[in-house]
mmCIF file of C-alpha atoms in Angstrom:
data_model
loop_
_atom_site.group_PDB
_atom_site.id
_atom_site.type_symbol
_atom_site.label_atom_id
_atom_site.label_comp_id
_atom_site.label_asym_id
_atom_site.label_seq_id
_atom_site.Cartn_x
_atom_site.Cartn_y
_atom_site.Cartn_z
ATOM 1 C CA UNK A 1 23.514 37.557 27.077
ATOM 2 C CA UNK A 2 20.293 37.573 25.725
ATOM 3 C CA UNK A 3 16.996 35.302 25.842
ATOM 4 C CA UNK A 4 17.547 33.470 23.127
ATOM 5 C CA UNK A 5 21.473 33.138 22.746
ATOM 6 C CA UNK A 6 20.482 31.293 26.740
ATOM 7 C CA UNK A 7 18.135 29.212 25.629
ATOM 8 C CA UNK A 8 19.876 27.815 22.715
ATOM 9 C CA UNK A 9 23.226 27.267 25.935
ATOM 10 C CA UNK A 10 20.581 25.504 27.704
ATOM 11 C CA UNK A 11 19.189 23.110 25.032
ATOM 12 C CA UNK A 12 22.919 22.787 24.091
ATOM 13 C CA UNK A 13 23.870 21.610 27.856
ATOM 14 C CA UNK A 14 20.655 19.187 28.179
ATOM 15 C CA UNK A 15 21.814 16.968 24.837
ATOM 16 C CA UNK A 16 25.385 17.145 25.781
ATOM 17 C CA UNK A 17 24.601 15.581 29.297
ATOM 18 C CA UNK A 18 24.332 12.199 26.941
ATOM 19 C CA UNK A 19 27.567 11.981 26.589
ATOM 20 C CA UNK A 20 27.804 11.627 30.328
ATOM 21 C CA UNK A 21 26.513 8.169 29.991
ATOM 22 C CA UNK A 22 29.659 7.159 27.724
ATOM 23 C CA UNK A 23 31.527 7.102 30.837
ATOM 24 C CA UNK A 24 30.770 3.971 31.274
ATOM 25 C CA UNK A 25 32.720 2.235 28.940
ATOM 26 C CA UNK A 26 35.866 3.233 30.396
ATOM 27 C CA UNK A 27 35.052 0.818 33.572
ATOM 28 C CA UNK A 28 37.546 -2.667 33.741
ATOM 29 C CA UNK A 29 36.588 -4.547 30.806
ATOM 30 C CA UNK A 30 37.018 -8.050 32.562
ATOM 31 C CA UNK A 31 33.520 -7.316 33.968
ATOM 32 C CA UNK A 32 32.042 -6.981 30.326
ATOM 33 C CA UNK A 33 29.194 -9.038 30.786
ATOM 34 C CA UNK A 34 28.099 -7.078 33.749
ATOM 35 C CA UNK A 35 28.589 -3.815 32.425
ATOM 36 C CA UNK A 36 26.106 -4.886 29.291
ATOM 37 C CA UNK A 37 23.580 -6.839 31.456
ATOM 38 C CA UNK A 38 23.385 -3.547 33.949
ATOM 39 C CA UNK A 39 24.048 -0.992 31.690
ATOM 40 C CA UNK A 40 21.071 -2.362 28.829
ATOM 41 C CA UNK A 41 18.607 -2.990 31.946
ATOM 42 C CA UNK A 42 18.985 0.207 33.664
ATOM 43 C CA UNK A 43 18.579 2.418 30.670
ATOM 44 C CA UNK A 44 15.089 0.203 29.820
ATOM 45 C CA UNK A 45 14.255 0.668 32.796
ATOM 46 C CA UNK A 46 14.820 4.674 32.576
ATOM 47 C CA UNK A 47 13.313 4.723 29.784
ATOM 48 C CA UNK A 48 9.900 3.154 29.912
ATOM 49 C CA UNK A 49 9.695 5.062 32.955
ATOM 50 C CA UNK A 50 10.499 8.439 31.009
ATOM 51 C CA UNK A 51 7.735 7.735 28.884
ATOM 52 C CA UNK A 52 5.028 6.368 31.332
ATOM 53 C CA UNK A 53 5.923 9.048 33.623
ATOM 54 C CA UNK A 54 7.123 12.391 31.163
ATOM 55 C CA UNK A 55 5.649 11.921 27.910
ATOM 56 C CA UNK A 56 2.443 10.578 28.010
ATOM 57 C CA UNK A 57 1.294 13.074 30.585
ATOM 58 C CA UNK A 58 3.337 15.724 29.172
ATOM 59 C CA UNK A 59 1.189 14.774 25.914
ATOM 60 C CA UNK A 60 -2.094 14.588 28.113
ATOM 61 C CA UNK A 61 -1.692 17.585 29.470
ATOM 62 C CA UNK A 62 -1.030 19.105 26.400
ATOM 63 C CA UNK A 63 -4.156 17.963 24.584
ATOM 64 C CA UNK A 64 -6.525 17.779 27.078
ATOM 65 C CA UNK A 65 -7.952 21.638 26.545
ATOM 66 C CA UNK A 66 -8.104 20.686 22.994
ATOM 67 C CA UNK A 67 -10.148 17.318 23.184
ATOM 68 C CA UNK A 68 -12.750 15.781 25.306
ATOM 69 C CA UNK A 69 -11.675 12.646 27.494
ATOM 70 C CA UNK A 70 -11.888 9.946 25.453
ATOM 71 C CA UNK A 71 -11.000 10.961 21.972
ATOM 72 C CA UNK A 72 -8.536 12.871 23.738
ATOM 73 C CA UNK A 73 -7.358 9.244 25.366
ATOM 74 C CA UNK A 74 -7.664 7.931 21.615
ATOM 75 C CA UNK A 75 -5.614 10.259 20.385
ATOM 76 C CA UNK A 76 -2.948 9.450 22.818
ATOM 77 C CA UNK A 77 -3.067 5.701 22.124
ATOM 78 C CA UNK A 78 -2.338 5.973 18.244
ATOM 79 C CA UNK A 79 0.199 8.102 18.688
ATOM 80 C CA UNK A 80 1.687 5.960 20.909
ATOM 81 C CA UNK A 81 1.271 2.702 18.355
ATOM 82 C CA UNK A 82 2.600 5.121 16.076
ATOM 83 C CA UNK A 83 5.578 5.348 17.551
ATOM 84 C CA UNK A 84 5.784 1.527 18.040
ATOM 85 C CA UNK A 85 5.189 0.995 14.520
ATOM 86 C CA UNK A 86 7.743 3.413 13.597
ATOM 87 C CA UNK A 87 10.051 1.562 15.776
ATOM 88 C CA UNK A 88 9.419 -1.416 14.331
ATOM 89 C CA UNK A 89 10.122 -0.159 11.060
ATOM 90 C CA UNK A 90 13.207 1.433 12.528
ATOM 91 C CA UNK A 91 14.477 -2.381 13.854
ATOM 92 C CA UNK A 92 13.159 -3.853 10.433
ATOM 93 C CA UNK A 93 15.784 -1.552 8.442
ATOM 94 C CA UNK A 94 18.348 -2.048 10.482
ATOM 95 C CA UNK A 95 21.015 -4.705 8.879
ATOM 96 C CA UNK A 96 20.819 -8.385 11.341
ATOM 97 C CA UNK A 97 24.176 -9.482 11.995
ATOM 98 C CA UNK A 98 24.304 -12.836 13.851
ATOM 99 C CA UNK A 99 27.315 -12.357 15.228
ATOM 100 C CA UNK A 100 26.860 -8.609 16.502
ATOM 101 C CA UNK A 101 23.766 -7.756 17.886
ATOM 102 C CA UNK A 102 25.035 -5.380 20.344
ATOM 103 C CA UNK A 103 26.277 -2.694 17.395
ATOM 104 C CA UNK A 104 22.161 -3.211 16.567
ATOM 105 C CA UNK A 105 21.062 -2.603 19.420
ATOM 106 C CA UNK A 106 23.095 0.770 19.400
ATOM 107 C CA UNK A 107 22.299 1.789 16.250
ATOM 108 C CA UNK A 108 18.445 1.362 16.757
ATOM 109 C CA UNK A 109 18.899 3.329 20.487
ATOM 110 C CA UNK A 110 20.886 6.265 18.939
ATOM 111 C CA UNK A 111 18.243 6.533 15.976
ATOM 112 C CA UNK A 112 15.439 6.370 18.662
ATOM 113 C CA UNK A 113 17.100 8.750 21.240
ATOM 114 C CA UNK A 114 17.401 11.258 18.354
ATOM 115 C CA UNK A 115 14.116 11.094 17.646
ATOM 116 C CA UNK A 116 13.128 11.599 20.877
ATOM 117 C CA UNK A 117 15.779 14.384 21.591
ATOM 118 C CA UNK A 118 14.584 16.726 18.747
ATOM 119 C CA UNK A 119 11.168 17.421 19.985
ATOM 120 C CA UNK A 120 12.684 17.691 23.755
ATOM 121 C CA UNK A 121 15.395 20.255 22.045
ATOM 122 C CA UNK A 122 12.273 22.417 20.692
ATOM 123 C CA UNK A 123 10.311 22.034 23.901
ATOM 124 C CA UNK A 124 13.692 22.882 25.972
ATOM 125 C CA UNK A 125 14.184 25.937 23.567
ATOM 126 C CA UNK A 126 10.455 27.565 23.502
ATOM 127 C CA UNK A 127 10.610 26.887 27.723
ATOM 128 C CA UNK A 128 13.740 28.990 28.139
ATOM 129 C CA UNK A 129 12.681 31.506 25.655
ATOM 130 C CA UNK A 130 9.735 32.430 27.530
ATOM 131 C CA UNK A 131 10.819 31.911 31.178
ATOM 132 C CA UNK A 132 14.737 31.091 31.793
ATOM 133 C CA UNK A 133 14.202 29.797 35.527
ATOM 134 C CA UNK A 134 12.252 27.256 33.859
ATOM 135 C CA UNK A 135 14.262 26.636 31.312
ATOM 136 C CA UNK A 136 17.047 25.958 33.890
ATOM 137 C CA UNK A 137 14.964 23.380 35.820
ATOM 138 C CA UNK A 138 13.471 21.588 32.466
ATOM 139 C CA UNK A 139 17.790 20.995 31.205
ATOM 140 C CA UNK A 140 18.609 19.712 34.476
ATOM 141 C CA UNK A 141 15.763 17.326 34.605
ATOM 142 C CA UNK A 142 16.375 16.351 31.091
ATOM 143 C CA UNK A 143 20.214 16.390 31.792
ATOM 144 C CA UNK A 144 19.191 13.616 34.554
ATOM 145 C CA UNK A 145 17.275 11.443 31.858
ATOM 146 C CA UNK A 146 19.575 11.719 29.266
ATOM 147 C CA UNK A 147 22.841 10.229 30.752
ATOM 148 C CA UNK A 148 20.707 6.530 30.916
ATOM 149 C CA UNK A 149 20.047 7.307 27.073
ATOM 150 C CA UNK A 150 23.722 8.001 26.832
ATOM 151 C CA UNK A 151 24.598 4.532 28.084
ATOM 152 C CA UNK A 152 22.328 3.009 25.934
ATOM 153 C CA UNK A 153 24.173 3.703 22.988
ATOM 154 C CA UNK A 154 27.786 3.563 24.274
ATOM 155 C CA UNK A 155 27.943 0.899 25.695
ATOM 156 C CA UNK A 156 26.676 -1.657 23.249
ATOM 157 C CA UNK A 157 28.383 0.357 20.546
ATOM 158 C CA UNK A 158 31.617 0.182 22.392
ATOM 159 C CA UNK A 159 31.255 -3.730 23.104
ATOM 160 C CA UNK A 160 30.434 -4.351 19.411
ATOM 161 C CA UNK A 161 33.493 -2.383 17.869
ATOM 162 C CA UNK A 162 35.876 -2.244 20.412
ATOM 163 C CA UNK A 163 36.101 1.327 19.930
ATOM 164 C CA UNK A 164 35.570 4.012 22.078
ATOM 165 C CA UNK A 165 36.146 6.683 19.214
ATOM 166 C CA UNK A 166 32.888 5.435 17.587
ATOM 167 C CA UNK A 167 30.889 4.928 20.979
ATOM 168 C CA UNK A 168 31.693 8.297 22.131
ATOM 169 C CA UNK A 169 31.018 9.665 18.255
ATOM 170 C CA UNK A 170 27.670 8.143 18.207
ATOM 171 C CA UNK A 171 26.364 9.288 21.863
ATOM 172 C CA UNK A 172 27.402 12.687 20.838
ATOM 173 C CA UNK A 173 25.364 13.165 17.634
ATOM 174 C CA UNK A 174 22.226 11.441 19.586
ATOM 175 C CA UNK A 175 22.783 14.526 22.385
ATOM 176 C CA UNK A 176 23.818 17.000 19.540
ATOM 177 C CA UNK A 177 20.226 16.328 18.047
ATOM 178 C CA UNK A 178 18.654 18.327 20.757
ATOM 179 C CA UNK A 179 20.409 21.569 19.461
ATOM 180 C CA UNK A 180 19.353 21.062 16.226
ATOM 181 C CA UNK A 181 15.669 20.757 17.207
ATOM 182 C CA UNK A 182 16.487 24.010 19.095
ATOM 183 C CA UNK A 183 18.008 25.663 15.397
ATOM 184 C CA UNK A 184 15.030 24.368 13.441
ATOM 185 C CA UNK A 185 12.910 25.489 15.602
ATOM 186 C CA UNK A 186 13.774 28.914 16.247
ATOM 187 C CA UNK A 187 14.680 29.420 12.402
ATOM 188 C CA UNK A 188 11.523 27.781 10.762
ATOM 189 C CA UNK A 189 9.144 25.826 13.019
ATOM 190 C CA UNK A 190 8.687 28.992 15.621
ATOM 191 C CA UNK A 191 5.528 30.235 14.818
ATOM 192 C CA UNK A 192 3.918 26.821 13.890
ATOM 193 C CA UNK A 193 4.307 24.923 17.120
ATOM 194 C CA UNK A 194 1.681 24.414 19.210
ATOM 195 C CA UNK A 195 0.408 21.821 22.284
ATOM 196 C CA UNK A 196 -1.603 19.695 19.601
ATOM 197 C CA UNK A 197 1.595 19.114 17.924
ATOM 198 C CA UNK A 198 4.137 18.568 20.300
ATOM 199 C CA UNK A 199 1.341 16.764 22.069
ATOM 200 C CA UNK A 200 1.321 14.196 19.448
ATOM 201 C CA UNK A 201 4.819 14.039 19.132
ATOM 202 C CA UNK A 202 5.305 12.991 22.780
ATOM 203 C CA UNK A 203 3.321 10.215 22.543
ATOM 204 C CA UNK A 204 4.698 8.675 19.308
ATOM 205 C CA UNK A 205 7.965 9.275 21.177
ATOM 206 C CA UNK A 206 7.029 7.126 23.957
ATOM 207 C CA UNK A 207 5.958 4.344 21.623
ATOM 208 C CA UNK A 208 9.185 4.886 20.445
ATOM 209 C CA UNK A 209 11.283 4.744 23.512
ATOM 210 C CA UNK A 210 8.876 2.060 24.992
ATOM 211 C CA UNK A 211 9.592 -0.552 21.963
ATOM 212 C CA UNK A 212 13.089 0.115 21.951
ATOM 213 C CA UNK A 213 13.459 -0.918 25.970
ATOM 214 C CA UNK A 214 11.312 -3.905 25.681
ATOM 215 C CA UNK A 215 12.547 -5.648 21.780
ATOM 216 C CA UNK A 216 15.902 -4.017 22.363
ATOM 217 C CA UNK A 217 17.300 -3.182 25.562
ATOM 218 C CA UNK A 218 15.693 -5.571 28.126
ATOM 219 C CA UNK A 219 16.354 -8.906 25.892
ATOM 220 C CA UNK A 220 19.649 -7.954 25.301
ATOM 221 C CA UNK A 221 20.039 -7.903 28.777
ATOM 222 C CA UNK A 222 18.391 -11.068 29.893
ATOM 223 C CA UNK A 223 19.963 -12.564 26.765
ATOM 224 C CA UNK A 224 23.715 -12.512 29.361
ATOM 225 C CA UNK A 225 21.518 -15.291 31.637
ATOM 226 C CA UNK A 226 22.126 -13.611 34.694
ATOM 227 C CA UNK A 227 18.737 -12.393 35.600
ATOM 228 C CA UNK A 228 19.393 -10.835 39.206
ATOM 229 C CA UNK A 229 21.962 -8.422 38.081
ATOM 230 C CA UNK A 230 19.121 -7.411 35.437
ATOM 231 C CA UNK A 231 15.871 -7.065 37.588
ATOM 232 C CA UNK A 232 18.269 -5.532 40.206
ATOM 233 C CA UNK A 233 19.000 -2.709 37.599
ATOM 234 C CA UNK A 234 15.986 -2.982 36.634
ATOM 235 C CA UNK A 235 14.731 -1.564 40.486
ATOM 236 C CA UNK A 236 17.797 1.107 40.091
ATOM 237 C CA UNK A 237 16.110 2.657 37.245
ATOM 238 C CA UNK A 238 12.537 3.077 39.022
ATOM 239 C CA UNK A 239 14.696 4.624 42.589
ATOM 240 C CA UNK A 240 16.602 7.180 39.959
ATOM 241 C CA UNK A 241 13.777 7.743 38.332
ATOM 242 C CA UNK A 242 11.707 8.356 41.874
ATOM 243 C CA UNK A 243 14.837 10.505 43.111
ATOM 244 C CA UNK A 244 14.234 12.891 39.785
ATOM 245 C CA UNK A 245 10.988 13.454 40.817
ATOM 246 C CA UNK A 246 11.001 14.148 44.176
ATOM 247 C CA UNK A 247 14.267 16.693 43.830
ATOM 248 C CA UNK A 248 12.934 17.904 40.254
#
């Protein structure tokens, strides 16, 4: 099997671990509320985290042979409102429906995650094409992070339609997303990309992802009025996240 046939397997494997994350939607359904009020608070919680501690330095490091400190540390910061204006936009867009804000909530998490997963699929990609044991360790770290993206979108999907067809559908095309940044990539993008680039993507992604947890996610959450099950998920994000790093 060659290099690049592996690498596209890999990328493939790393977006498909979202779907992991659907499981969770098959749990009893008499403990709804809990399931949305830990579900929503540990996947903010993963995410913020993600992006304080994966793609801002991930960006840093990228950029920092190409800039001096601070505009270097400029650069970061309006890529990162970037992202939160893009976001916002995102949210804007988004039909309100009084009565359903969960299936918004969804909708605005799988739009974000694939945003976020296309870059990671090209990054993914371009790692295992040039060194396949590190390829192997970057899908299962992002194979880790993406099964708390995964539950984002399920399971507020799931609770808004009552239908586990369309919560499983739209978890898969958020992880699918990764193999397409892999195809563009490695058909058009290949001999374009570079660390200023994907540098500035990372950080618009984290203004992204970071919106998304606190307008989205984390209200939803405290929206159920049961605040301890929240900040307790809350905690179990930062120890998963903690338990990524030390074994990854």
């Amino acid at each position: 099997m060659n290099s690049t046939l592996i690498s596209f397997l890999l990328t493939t494997l790393a977006g498909l671990s979202t779907l992991i994350g659907s499981i969770v939607i098959f749990l009893n359904k008499k403990n709804k509320d809990k399931i949305i009020i830990s579900s929503l608070a540990f996947a903010s919680s993963v995410m913020i985290l993600i992006s304080l501690t994966d793609l801002i330095p991930e960006s840093y490091n990228m950029l920092k042979n190409i800039f001096k400190l601070f505009p270097l540390i400029l650069i970061i910061l309006i890529s990162i409102n970037i992202g939160i204006i893009l976001s916002f936009y995102i949210k804007k867009y988004i039909p309100e429906n009084k009565n359903n804000n969960l299936y918004k909530v969804g909708l605005i998490s799988m739009l974000a995650i694939i945003m976020h997963n296309i870059p990671e699929g090209m990054a993914t990609f371009m790692a295992s094409n040039t060194n396949i044991s590190l390829g192997i360790s970057l899908t299962i770290a992002i194979a880790l992070h993406n099964i708390p993206e995964g539950i984002s979108i399920a399971v507020p999907i799931y609770y808004s339609t009552n239908s586990k067809i369309k919560a499983i559908l739209y978890t898969f095309i958020s992880g699918l997303s990764e193999l397409f940044g892999a195809i563009i990539t490695y058909i058009f993008l290949k001999p374009f990309i570079n660390d200023f680039i994907m540098g500035i993507l990372f950080s618009i992604i984290a203004g992204i992802m970071i919106h998304i947890a606190i307008s989205e996610l984390l209200p939803t959450s405290l929206s159920y009025k049961n605040t301890r099950l929240t900040k307790l998920f809350l905690l179990l994000g930062l120890i998963f996240i903690i338990i990524s790093r030390i074994f990854l």
